[in-house]
Amino acid sequence: YTLTIALSGLIHGPVIDGSQGIYTWDGGQWQLEPTSSLEPLAQILTATPDHMSLFAVLGETRRTFLPLLRH
């Protein structure tokens, strides 16, 4: 089967654009589904898993923040 998910910029929160993927729950943690792919211009995620599972759309949120120091 094929999972197809249309993304909306209004619902992805702090996720870095282009890092979204379809993740599967392995019983202990979320793992990126190996067949997950993102079409960035159309904002469409697809995957063709060979198993049933819980699925989620997740992405990277890592950002570097440098504090402003005043002397």
Coordinates of N, CA and C in Angstrom, one line a residue:
Y1 N 0.8 -1.2 0.0 CA 0.0 0.0 0.0 C 0.9 1.2 0.0
T2 N 0.3 2.4 -0.3 CA 1.0 3.6 -0.4 C 0.3 4.6 0.6
L3 N 1.1 5.2 1.4 CA 0.7 6.4 2.3 C 1.0 7.6 1.5
T4 N 0.0 8.5 1.4 CA 0.3 9.8 0.8 C -0.3 10.9 1.7
I5 N 0.5 11.9 2.1 CA 0.1 12.9 3.1 C 0.5 14.3 2.5
A6 N -0.5 15.1 2.4 CA -0.3 16.5 1.9 C 0.0 17.3 3.1
L7 N 1.1 18.1 3.1 CA 1.6 18.9 4.2 C 1.0 20.3 4.0
S8 N 0.8 21.0 5.1 CA 0.3 22.4 5.1 C 1.3 23.2 6.0
G9 N 1.7 24.3 5.5 CA 2.6 25.1 6.3 C 2.0 25.6 7.6
L10 N 0.7 25.5 7.7 CA 0.1 26.0 8.9 C 0.1 25.0 10.1
I11 N 0.4 23.8 9.8 CA 0.4 22.8 10.9 C 1.7 22.1 11.2
H12 N 2.8 22.5 10.6 CA 4.1 21.8 10.8 C 4.9 22.4 12.0
G13 N 4.5 23.5 12.5 CA 5.1 24.1 13.7 C 6.6 24.3 13.5
P14 N 7.4 24.0 14.5 CA 8.8 24.3 14.5 C 9.7 23.4 13.6
V15 N 9.1 22.5 12.9 CA 9.9 21.6 12.1 C 10.6 22.3 10.9
I16 N 11.9 22.0 10.7 CA 12.6 22.6 9.7 C 12.1 22.1 8.3
D17 N 11.8 23.1 7.4 CA 11.2 22.7 6.1 C 12.2 21.8 5.4
G18 N 11.6 20.8 4.8 CA 12.3 19.8 4.0 C 12.8 18.6 4.8
S19 N 12.7 18.6 6.1 CA 13.1 17.5 7.0 C 12.0 16.6 7.4
Q20 N 10.8 16.8 6.9 CA 9.7 16.0 7.3 C 9.8 14.6 6.7
G21 N 9.2 13.6 7.4 CA 9.2 12.3 6.9 C 8.1 11.5 7.6
I22 N 7.8 10.3 7.1 CA 6.8 9.4 7.7 C 7.6 8.5 8.6
Y23 N 7.2 8.5 9.8 CA 7.9 7.6 10.8 C 7.0 6.5 11.3
T24 N 7.6 5.4 11.7 CA 6.9 4.3 12.2 C 7.3 4.0 13.6
W25 N 6.4 3.5 14.4 CA 6.6 3.2 15.8 C 7.1 1.7 15.9
D26 N 8.3 1.5 16.5 CA 8.8 0.1 16.5 C 8.6 -0.5 17.9
G27 N 7.8 0.1 18.7 CA 7.5 -0.5 20.1 C 8.3 0.2 21.1
G28 N 9.3 1.0 20.8 CA 10.1 1.7 21.7 C 10.5 3.1 21.3
Q29 N 10.5 3.3 20.0 CA 10.8 4.7 19.5 C 10.4 4.8 18.1
W30 N 10.3 6.1 17.6 CA 10.0 6.4 16.3 C 11.2 6.2 15.3
Q31 N 11.0 5.5 14.2 CA 12.0 5.3 13.2 C 11.5 5.8 11.9
L32 N 12.4 6.5 11.1 CA 12.0 6.9 9.8 C 11.7 5.7 8.9
E33 N 10.5 5.7 8.3 CA 10.2 4.7 7.4 C 11.1 4.7 6.2
P34 N 11.8 3.6 5.9 CA 12.9 3.7 4.9 C 12.4 4.1 3.5
T35 N 11.1 3.9 3.2 CA 10.5 4.3 1.9 C 10.0 5.7 1.9
S36 N 10.1 6.4 3.0 CA 9.5 7.7 3.0 C 10.2 8.7 2.1
S37 N 9.5 9.5 1.4 CA 10.1 10.5 0.5 C 9.2 11.8 0.5
L38 N 9.8 12.9 0.4 CA 9.2 14.2 0.4 C 9.3 14.9 -1.0
E39 N 8.2 15.3 -1.6 CA 8.3 16.1 -2.8 C 8.1 17.6 -2.3
P40 N 9.3 18.3 -2.2 CA 9.2 19.6 -1.5 C 8.4 20.7 -2.2
L41 N 8.4 20.7 -3.5 CA 7.6 21.7 -4.2 C 6.1 21.5 -4.0
A42 N 5.6 20.2 -4.1 CA 4.2 19.9 -3.9 C 3.8 19.8 -2.4
Q43 N 4.8 19.7 -1.5 CA 4.6 19.4 -0.1 C 3.8 18.2 0.1
I44 N 4.2 17.1 -0.5 CA 3.6 15.8 -0.4 C 4.6 14.7 0.1
L45 N 4.2 14.0 1.2 CA 5.0 12.9 1.7 C 4.4 11.6 1.2
T46 N 5.2 10.7 0.8 CA 4.7 9.3 0.4 C 5.6 8.3 1.0
A47 N 5.1 7.1 1.2 CA 5.8 5.9 1.7 C 5.1 4.7 1.2
T48 N 5.8 3.6 1.0 CA 5.2 2.3 0.7 C 5.7 1.3 1.7
P49 N 5.2 1.3 2.9 CA 5.7 0.4 3.9 C 5.2 -1.1 3.6
D50 N 5.9 -2.0 4.1 CA 5.5 -3.4 3.9 C 5.0 -4.0 5.2
H51 N 4.5 -3.2 6.1 CA 4.0 -3.6 7.4 C 2.9 -2.6 7.9
M52 N 2.1 -3.1 8.8 CA 1.2 -2.2 9.5 C 1.8 -1.7 10.8
S53 N 1.5 -0.5 11.1 CA 2.1 0.1 12.3 C 1.4 1.4 12.7
L54 N 1.8 2.1 13.7 CA 1.4 3.4 14.0 C 2.4 4.3 13.1
F55 N 1.8 5.3 12.5 CA 2.6 6.2 11.7 C 2.5 7.6 12.1
A56 N 3.5 8.4 11.9 CA 3.4 9.9 12.3 C 4.3 10.6 11.3
V57 N 3.9 11.9 11.1 CA 4.7 12.8 10.3 C 5.6 13.6 11.3
L58 N 6.9 13.4 11.2 CA 7.8 14.1 12.1 C 8.9 14.7 11.3
G59 N 9.8 15.6 11.9 CA 10.9 16.2 11.2 C 11.9 16.7 12.2
E60 N 13.0 17.2 11.7 CA 14.0 17.8 12.5 C 13.6 19.2 13.1
T61 N 13.9 19.4 14.4 CA 13.7 20.7 15.0 C 14.9 21.3 15.6
R62 N 16.1 20.7 15.3 CA 17.3 21.2 15.9 C 17.7 22.5 15.2
R63 N 17.9 23.5 16.1 CA 18.4 24.8 15.7 C 19.4 25.2 16.7
T64 N 20.3 26.1 16.2 CA 21.4 26.6 17.1 C 21.0 28.0 17.5
F65 N 20.9 28.2 18.8 CA 20.6 29.6 19.3 C 21.8 30.1 20.0
L66 N 22.2 31.2 19.7 CA 23.4 31.8 20.4 C 22.8 33.0 21.3
P67 N 23.2 32.9 22.6 CA 22.7 33.9 23.5 C 23.3 35.3 23.2
L68 N 22.6 36.3 23.4 CA 23.1 37.7 23.3 C 23.6 38.1 24.6
L69 N 24.9 38.4 24.6 CA 25.6 38.8 25.9 C 25.9 40.3 25.8
R70 N 25.6 40.9 26.9 CA 25.9 42.4 27.0 C 27.0 42.6 28.0
H71 N 27.9 43.5 27.7 CA 29.0 43.7 28.6 C 28.7 44.9 29.5

